mmCIF file of C-alpha atoms in Angstrom:
data_model
loop_
_atom_site.group_PDB
_atom_site.id
_atom_site.type_symbol
_atom_site.label_atom_id
_atom_site.label_comp_id
_atom_site.label_asym_id
_atom_site.label_seq_id
_atom_site.Cartn_x
_atom_site.Cartn_y
_atom_site.Cartn_z
ATOM 1 C CA MET A 1 15.356 21.718 3.798
ATOM 2 C CA THR A 2 16.845 18.654 5.493
ATOM 3 C CA LYS A 3 19.448 16.350 3.692
ATOM 4 C CA GLY A 4 16.688 13.669 3.611
ATOM 5 C CA GLU A 5 14.084 16.064 2.016
ATOM 6 C CA PHE A 6 16.673 17.179 -0.424
ATOM 7 C CA LEU A 7 17.497 13.647 -1.563
ATOM 8 C CA LYS A 8 13.918 12.813 -2.028
ATOM 9 C CA SER A 9 13.077 15.993 -3.699
ATOM 10 C CA GLU A 10 15.984 15.598 -6.283
ATOM 11 C CA LEU A 11 15.238 11.877 -6.994
ATOM 12 C CA LEU A 12 11.522 12.557 -7.654
ATOM 13 C CA LYS A 13 12.414 15.504 -9.733
ATOM 14 C CA GLY A 14 14.710 13.582 -11.973
ATOM 15 C CA LEU A 15 12.298 10.672 -12.260
ATOM 16 C CA ASN A 16 9.455 13.167 -13.082
ATOM 17 C CA VAL A 17 11.386 14.337 -16.123
ATOM 18 C CA LYS A 18 11.317 10.812 -17.488
ATOM 19 C CA LEU A 19 7.744 9.647 -16.483
ATOM 20 C CA LYS A 20 6.209 12.900 -17.937
ATOM 21 C CA ASP A 21 6.821 11.513 -21.356
ATOM 22 C CA PHE A 22 4.438 8.610 -20.531
ATOM 23 C CA GLY A 23 1.620 10.887 -19.196
ATOM 24 C CA PHE A 24 2.340 10.465 -15.442
ATOM 25 C CA LYS A 25 2.265 13.450 -13.222
ATOM 26 C CA LEU A 26 4.132 13.832 -9.894
ATOM 27 C CA ASN A 27 2.544 14.504 -6.554
ATOM 28 C CA LYS A 28 5.874 15.447 -4.620
ATOM 29 C CA SER A 29 4.467 15.010 -1.026
ATOM 30 C CA SER A 30 3.078 11.476 -1.693
ATOM 31 C CA GLY A 31 5.857 10.171 -3.964
ATOM 32 C CA GLU A 32 3.218 9.138 -6.448
ATOM 33 C CA PHE A 33 3.178 9.474 -10.246
ATOM 34 C CA THR A 34 -0.452 9.503 -11.489
ATOM 35 C CA LYS A 35 -1.810 8.875 -15.016
ATOM 36 C CA LYS A 36 -5.498 9.324 -15.362
ATOM 37 C CA ASN A 37 -7.514 7.231 -17.888
ATOM 38 C CA LYS A 38 -11.084 7.003 -18.966
ATOM 39 C CA ASP A 39 -11.757 4.505 -16.184
ATOM 40 C CA GLY A 40 -9.739 5.932 -13.379
ATOM 41 C CA TRP A 41 -6.034 6.034 -12.856
ATOM 42 C CA TYR A 42 -2.666 4.378 -12.698
ATOM 43 C CA LYS A 43 -0.178 5.222 -9.967
ATOM 44 C CA TYR A 44 3.571 4.429 -9.768
ATOM 45 C CA GLN A 45 4.147 4.965 -6.127
ATOM 46 C CA ILE A 46 7.727 5.334 -4.562
ATOM 47 C CA VAL A 47 7.149 4.657 -0.793
ATOM 48 C CA PHE A 48 9.907 6.412 1.108
ATOM 49 C CA LEU A 49 10.695 4.587 4.308
ATOM 50 C CA ASN A 50 12.717 6.389 6.933
ATOM 51 C CA ARG A 51 15.950 4.585 7.794
ATOM 52 C CA ASN A 52 18.896 5.718 9.921
ATOM 53 C CA GLY A 53 20.318 8.513 7.888
ATOM 54 C CA GLY A 54 18.461 8.114 4.798
ATOM 55 C CA TRP A 55 15.572 6.440 2.905
ATOM 56 C CA GLU A 56 14.652 2.885 1.791
ATOM 57 C CA LEU A 57 12.693 3.115 -1.444
ATOM 58 C CA LYS A 58 9.830 0.642 -2.186
ATOM 59 C CA PRO A 59 8.335 1.031 -5.670
ATOM 60 C CA SER A 60 4.691 0.009 -5.673
ATOM 61 C CA LEU A 61 1.840 -0.194 -8.345
ATOM 62 C CA LEU A 62 -1.689 1.023 -7.910
ATOM 63 C CA LEU A 63 -4.698 1.027 -10.239
ATOM 64 C CA ARG A 64 -8.160 2.374 -9.851
ATOM 65 C CA PHE A 65 -11.532 1.771 -11.664
ATOM 66 C CA ASP A 66 -13.792 4.666 -10.558
ATOM 67 C CA ILE A 67 -16.807 2.546 -11.150
ATOM 68 C CA VAL A 68 -15.744 -0.112 -8.683
ATOM 69 C CA GLU A 69 -14.722 2.555 -6.052
ATOM 70 C CA ASP A 70 -17.831 4.402 -6.490
ATOM 71 C CA ILE A 71 -19.909 1.407 -5.595
ATOM 72 C CA PHE A 72 -17.584 0.359 -2.851
ATOM 73 C CA HIS A 73 -17.763 3.653 -1.046
ATOM 74 C CA LYS A 74 -21.505 3.676 -0.891
ATOM 75 C CA THR A 75 -21.110 1.427 2.223
ATOM 76 C CA SER A 76 -17.240 1.734 2.935
ATOM 77 C CA GLY A 77 -17.617 4.300 5.774
ATOM 78 C CA PHE A 78 -14.492 6.038 4.467
ATOM 79 C CA GLU A 79 -14.479 9.808 5.089
ATOM 80 C CA GLU A 80 -15.357 11.754 2.025
ATOM 81 C CA ARG A 81 -11.779 13.253 1.560
ATOM 82 C CA TYR A 82 -10.219 9.650 1.235
ATOM 83 C CA LYS A 83 -12.671 8.280 -1.198
ATOM 84 C CA LYS A 84 -10.893 9.558 -4.364
ATOM 85 C CA GLY A 85 -7.634 8.082 -3.386
ATOM 86 C CA THR A 86 -8.408 4.380 -2.904
ATOM 87 C CA PRO A 87 -6.993 1.938 -5.463
ATOM 88 C CA THR A 88 -9.026 -1.049 -6.757
ATOM 89 C CA ILE A 89 -5.850 -3.209 -6.806
ATOM 90 C CA GLY A 90 -2.332 -2.626 -5.728
ATOM 91 C CA THR A 91 0.948 -4.339 -4.892
ATOM 92 C CA SER A 92 4.686 -3.431 -4.269
ATOM 93 C CA ILE A 93 6.849 -4.562 -6.934
ATOM 94 C CA GLU A 94 8.780 -7.031 -4.626
ATOM 95 C CA ASP A 95 5.501 -8.769 -3.799
ATOM 96 C CA TYR A 96 4.322 -8.776 -7.360
ATOM 97 C CA GLN A 97 7.632 -10.450 -8.728
ATOM 98 C CA THR A 98 8.561 -13.803 -7.517
ATOM 99 C CA ASP A 99 12.159 -13.932 -8.616
ATOM 100 C CA ASN A 100 13.764 -13.304 -5.210
ATOM 101 C CA ASN A 101 15.430 -10.095 -6.504
ATOM 102 C CA ASN A 102 15.663 -7.179 -4.184
ATOM 103 C CA TYR A 103 13.416 -4.400 -5.383
ATOM 104 C CA ARG A 104 14.373 -1.843 -2.707
ATOM 105 C CA PHE A 105 16.884 0.939 -2.983
ATOM 106 C CA TYR A 106 18.821 2.669 -0.244
ATOM 107 C CA LEU A 107 19.319 6.413 -0.667
ATOM 108 C CA THR A 108 21.650 8.037 1.749
ATOM 109 C CA ASP A 109 23.930 10.242 -0.431
ATOM 110 C CA GLU A 110 23.479 12.556 -3.394
ATOM 111 C CA ASN A 111 25.760 10.461 -5.569
ATOM 112 C CA GLN A 112 23.347 7.635 -5.573
ATOM 113 C CA ILE A 113 20.466 9.617 -6.939
ATOM 114 C CA ASP A 114 21.184 8.934 -10.719
ATOM 115 C CA ALA A 115 21.679 5.170 -10.405
ATOM 116 C CA ILE A 116 18.452 4.808 -8.311
ATOM 117 C CA GLU A 117 16.594 7.026 -10.800
ATOM 118 C CA GLN A 118 17.672 4.871 -13.611
ATOM 119 C CA ASN A 119 16.663 1.665 -11.833
ATOM 120 C CA LEU A 120 13.330 3.232 -10.954
ATOM 121 C CA PHE A 121 12.694 4.138 -14.502
ATOM 122 C CA LEU A 122 13.683 0.635 -15.667
ATOM 123 C CA LEU A 123 11.262 -0.978 -13.174
ATOM 124 C CA PHE A 124 8.637 1.434 -14.534
ATOM 125 C CA LYS A 125 9.143 0.288 -18.139
ATOM 126 C CA LYS A 126 9.594 -3.285 -17.474
ATOM 127 C CA ILE A 127 7.201 -4.011 -14.664
ATOM 128 C CA ALA A 128 4.865 -1.136 -14.030
ATOM 129 C CA LEU A 129 3.650 -0.438 -17.608
ATOM 130 C CA PRO A 130 2.992 -4.238 -18.281
ATOM 131 C CA PHE A 131 1.109 -4.303 -14.981
ATOM 132 C CA TYR A 132 -1.226 -1.656 -15.999
ATOM 133 C CA GLU A 133 -1.775 -3.184 -19.500
ATOM 134 C CA LYS A 134 -2.408 -6.599 -17.758
ATOM 135 C CA PHE A 135 -5.075 -5.194 -15.600
ATOM 136 C CA ASN A 136 -6.503 -2.459 -17.854
ATOM 137 C CA SER A 137 -10.126 -3.943 -17.906
ATOM 138 C CA LEU A 138 -12.671 -5.272 -15.393
ATOM 139 C CA GLU A 139 -12.623 -8.640 -17.060
ATOM 140 C CA LYS A 140 -8.851 -8.853 -16.595
ATOM 141 C CA VAL A 141 -9.214 -7.695 -12.967
ATOM 142 C CA ASP A 142 -11.960 -10.194 -12.371
ATOM 143 C CA LYS A 143 -9.845 -13.142 -13.439
ATOM 144 C CA ALA A 144 -7.047 -12.015 -11.160
ATOM 145 C CA LEU A 145 -9.370 -11.630 -8.187
ATOM 146 C CA ASN A 146 -12.025 -14.286 -8.610
ATOM 147 C CA ASN A 147 -9.906 -17.085 -10.080
ATOM 148 C CA ASP A 148 -8.067 -17.547 -6.775
ATOM 149 C CA LEU A 149 -10.432 -16.786 -3.976
ATOM 150 C CA GLU A 150 -7.801 -17.093 -1.207
ATOM 151 C CA ASP A 151 -5.211 -14.884 -2.843
ATOM 152 C CA THR A 152 -5.357 -11.379 -1.250
ATOM 153 C CA SER A 153 -2.087 -10.114 -2.743
ATOM 154 C CA LEU A 154 -3.735 -7.456 -5.000
ATOM 155 C CA THR A 155 -6.357 -6.029 -2.675
ATOM 156 C CA GLY A 156 -5.279 -6.888 0.893
ATOM 157 C CA ASP A 157 -7.450 -9.211 3.054
ATOM 158 C CA ILE A 158 -9.878 -6.457 4.327
ATOM 159 C CA PHE A 159 -11.298 -5.548 0.924
ATOM 160 C CA LYS A 160 -10.741 -8.727 -1.027
ATOM 161 C CA GLY A 161 -14.349 -9.789 -0.731
ATOM 162 C CA SER A 162 -16.061 -6.555 -1.358
ATOM 163 C CA LYS A 163 -13.863 -5.426 -4.391
ATOM 164 C CA SER A 164 -13.973 -8.999 -5.930
ATOM 165 C CA LEU A 165 -17.700 -9.218 -5.695
ATOM 166 C CA ILE A 166 -18.331 -5.659 -7.003
ATOM 167 C CA VAL A 167 -16.090 -6.451 -10.167
ATOM 168 C CA ALA A 168 -17.770 -9.939 -10.500
ATOM 169 C CA LYS A 169 -21.197 -8.222 -10.473
ATOM 170 C CA LEU A 170 -20.182 -5.529 -12.986
ATOM 171 C CA ILE A 171 -18.992 -8.006 -15.543
ATOM 172 C CA GLY A 172 -21.954 -10.404 -14.996
ATOM 173 C CA ARG A 173 -20.091 -13.488 -13.721
ATOM 174 C CA ASP A 174 -21.978 -16.649 -14.076
ATOM 175 C CA ASN A 175 -20.968 -17.901 -10.621
ATOM 176 C CA TYR A 176 -21.674 -14.671 -8.767
ATOM 177 C CA LYS A 177 -23.873 -16.364 -6.141
ATOM 178 C CA GLU A 178 -21.141 -18.896 -5.558
ATOM 179 C CA LEU A 179 -18.480 -16.137 -5.035
ATOM 180 C CA GLU A 180 -20.865 -14.240 -2.715
ATOM 181 C CA ASP A 181 -21.390 -17.300 -0.494
ATOM 182 C CA PHE A 182 -17.631 -17.893 -0.306
ATOM 183 C CA TYR A 183 -16.769 -14.292 0.535
ATOM 184 C CA LEU A 184 -19.518 -13.929 3.126
ATOM 185 C CA ALA A 185 -18.341 -17.146 4.843
ATOM 186 C CA THR A 186 -14.889 -15.846 5.217
ATOM 187 C CA VAL A 187 -15.649 -12.488 6.509
ATOM 188 C CA MET B 1 3.606 -21.866 11.264
ATOM 189 C CA GLN B 2 1.060 -19.275 10.063
ATOM 190 C CA VAL B 3 2.316 -15.752 9.367
ATOM 191 C CA ASN B 4 0.795 -12.302 9.031
ATOM 192 C CA ILE B 5 0.132 -11.281 5.365
ATOM 193 C CA ASN B 6 -0.312 -7.999 3.616
ATOM 194 C CA VAL B 7 2.389 -6.332 5.595
ATOM 195 C CA ALA B 8 2.677 -2.570 5.210
ATOM 196 C CA GLU B 9 5.564 -0.598 6.775
ATOM 197 C CA GLN B 10 5.844 2.824 8.502
ATOM 198 C CA VAL B 11 2.096 3.475 8.392
ATOM 199 C CA THR B 12 0.646 6.503 10.158
ATOM 200 C CA ILE B 13 -2.519 5.980 12.218
ATOM 201 C CA LYS B 14 -4.782 8.638 13.667
ATOM 202 C CA THR B 15 -6.689 7.512 16.675
ATOM 203 C CA ASN B 16 -10.439 8.103 17.138
ATOM 204 C CA GLY B 17 -10.576 9.150 20.742
ATOM 205 C CA THR B 18 -7.810 11.802 20.892
ATOM 206 C CA GLY B 19 -6.911 12.319 17.257
ATOM 207 C CA THR B 20 -3.325 11.345 18.019
ATOM 208 C CA ARG B 21 -1.181 10.495 15.050
ATOM 209 C CA PHE B 22 1.644 7.978 15.405
ATOM 210 C CA ARG B 23 3.623 5.963 13.127
ATOM 211 C CA THR B 24 3.827 2.259 13.475
ATOM 212 C CA ASP B 25 6.510 -0.145 12.162
ATOM 213 C CA GLN B 26 4.022 -2.693 10.565
ATOM 214 C CA LEU B 27 0.400 -3.011 9.794
ATOM 215 C CA SER B 28 -0.548 -6.396 8.705
ATOM 216 C CA THR B 29 -3.417 -9.009 8.813
ATOM 217 C CA GLY B 30 -3.044 -11.973 11.159
ATOM 218 C CA PRO B 31 -4.036 -15.580 10.603
ATOM 219 C CA ASP B 32 -7.252 -14.819 12.478
ATOM 220 C CA LYS B 33 -7.935 -12.129 9.868
ATOM 221 C CA ASN B 34 -7.628 -9.310 12.396
ATOM 222 C CA ILE B 35 -5.505 -6.273 11.601
ATOM 223 C CA ALA B 36 -2.241 -6.412 13.613
ATOM 224 C CA VAL B 37 -0.337 -3.266 14.549
ATOM 225 C CA THR B 38 3.393 -3.805 15.397
ATOM 226 C CA GLU B 39 6.107 -1.801 16.834
ATOM 227 C CA SER B 40 9.609 -3.118 16.822
ATOM 228 C CA LYS B 41 12.191 -1.800 19.350
ATOM 229 C CA SER B 42 15.966 -2.362 19.060
ATOM 230 C CA SER B 43 16.550 -2.963 22.774
ATOM 231 C CA ALA B 44 14.759 -3.875 26.006
ATOM 232 C CA THR B 45 14.705 -0.268 27.078
ATOM 233 C CA ALA B 46 14.260 1.758 23.794
ATOM 234 C CA PRO B 47 11.398 4.136 24.540
ATOM 235 C CA LEU B 48 8.209 4.622 22.596
ATOM 236 C CA THR B 49 7.858 8.047 21.066
ATOM 237 C CA ARG B 50 5.664 10.657 22.747
ATOM 238 C CA SER B 51 2.971 10.211 20.198
ATOM 239 C CA GLN B 52 3.192 6.327 20.364
ATOM 240 C CA LYS B 53 2.785 6.691 24.189
ATOM 241 C CA ALA B 54 -0.362 8.573 23.729
ATOM 242 C CA GLY B 55 -1.600 6.688 20.747
ATOM 243 C CA HIS B 56 -1.237 3.103 21.666
ATOM 244 C CA PRO B 57 -3.754 3.232 24.513
ATOM 245 C CA ASP B 58 -6.233 5.203 22.514
ATOM 246 C CA LEU B 59 -6.061 2.911 19.580
ATOM 247 C CA ALA B 60 -6.689 0.062 21.960
ATOM 248 C CA LYS B 61 -9.765 1.632 23.305
ATOM 249 C CA ASN B 62 -11.226 3.593 20.345
ATOM 250 C CA GLY B 63 -9.704 2.390 17.229
ATOM 251 C CA GLY B 64 -8.363 4.694 14.525
ATOM 252 C CA VAL B 65 -7.904 5.382 10.709
ATOM 253 C CA VAL B 66 -5.015 4.941 8.472
ATOM 254 C CA VAL B 67 -3.660 8.352 7.261
ATOM 255 C CA GLY B 68 -1.208 8.754 4.467
ATOM 256 C CA ASN B 69 -0.874 6.269 1.555
ATOM 257 C CA LYS B 70 2.181 4.113 2.579
ATOM 258 C CA GLY B 71 0.113 1.010 3.033
ATOM 259 C CA ALA B 72 -2.139 1.426 -0.086
ATOM 260 C CA ALA B 73 -0.349 -1.203 -1.987
ATOM 261 C CA GLN B 74 -0.867 -3.899 0.638
ATOM 262 C CA GLY B 75 -4.598 -3.010 1.144
ATOM 263 C CA TYR B 76 -4.568 -0.288 3.693
ATOM 264 C CA PRO B 77 -5.131 3.011 1.815
ATOM 265 C CA ALA B 78 -5.798 6.288 3.692
ATOM 266 C CA GLY B 79 -9.113 6.060 5.233
ATOM 267 C CA THR B 80 -8.920 2.411 6.265
ATOM 268 C CA LYS B 81 -10.699 2.038 9.561
ATOM 269 C CA ILE B 82 -8.780 0.153 12.235
ATOM 270 C CA PRO B 83 -11.056 -1.309 15.050
ATOM 271 C CA PRO B 84 -9.792 -1.008 18.637
ATOM 272 C CA THR B 85 -6.474 -2.923 18.617
ATOM 273 C CA ASN B 86 -3.655 -3.455 20.987
ATOM 274 C CA VAL B 87 -0.235 -2.497 19.565
ATOM 275 C CA ASP B 88 2.139 -5.190 19.852
ATOM 276 C CA VAL B 89 5.505 -3.863 20.946
ATOM 277 C CA ILE B 90 8.314 -6.377 19.998
ATOM 278 C CA ARG B 91 11.705 -6.138 21.721
ATOM 279 C CA PRO B 92 14.771 -8.213 21.067
ATOM 280 C CA GLU B 93 14.216 -10.475 24.160
ATOM 281 C CA ASP B 94 10.722 -11.401 22.641
ATOM 282 C CA LEU B 95 12.258 -13.136 19.759
ATOM 283 C CA ASN B 96 14.103 -15.733 21.904
ATOM 284 C CA ARG B 97 10.860 -16.857 23.673
ATOM 285 C CA PRO B 98 9.556 -20.189 22.475
#
């Protein structure tokens, strides 16, 4: 095991002990902590970016509604093996927060692990859990996606139209046709 | 000035033609709504990796697919299809051009 792999493994192991109590399970290879629910799943993802001699960590938030993704994949063209892994919405914490704080962590040495682990756990409790709560129904996701048609921060630009329209249809939005016209015109 | 949005870092792409996997510094969406693939090099002579040398022309010709989930939170989950796209290799001298 390289030093980088060791640092990554130890950090994830420590964080896993804390997140287990909240029902989140670690997938070590992807750096993702997943909690399944009746509608799909929540993921607290730690993106490990290679930097000279260590890692830059970027915590991110993902949330999936199976009903949305199952419809989406009827025409998505995604290979079968990728279909279960697509989120309905997602964002990095640094993009989600607008307070100019730095939500990245630099891990180059073993003695940094405890502090970074504490910070990632704090962000999980203060930002990730409220995020999952904020978007825990299709009605809430619909408001976030379809009240500001230009905002692609939760879906990315490519899937903004399709995901937003699927959600709008599922909840029976009154102005569905208007939304459809808008999204089709912006493709 | 319009800037690219939904910027993901260190995303791995598998090309459709030869199946070459290479990592790119940034995957983003441009003002024209097309996917942009960008590789930043630290000097005028810093070389591309072997897989980048093989993968860039194949991506330009045949397109590819995102593998791995590093771009999932920015809207590029594993499985996202990338149409034929030229990789933009940025070097320091490019930044001084008007």
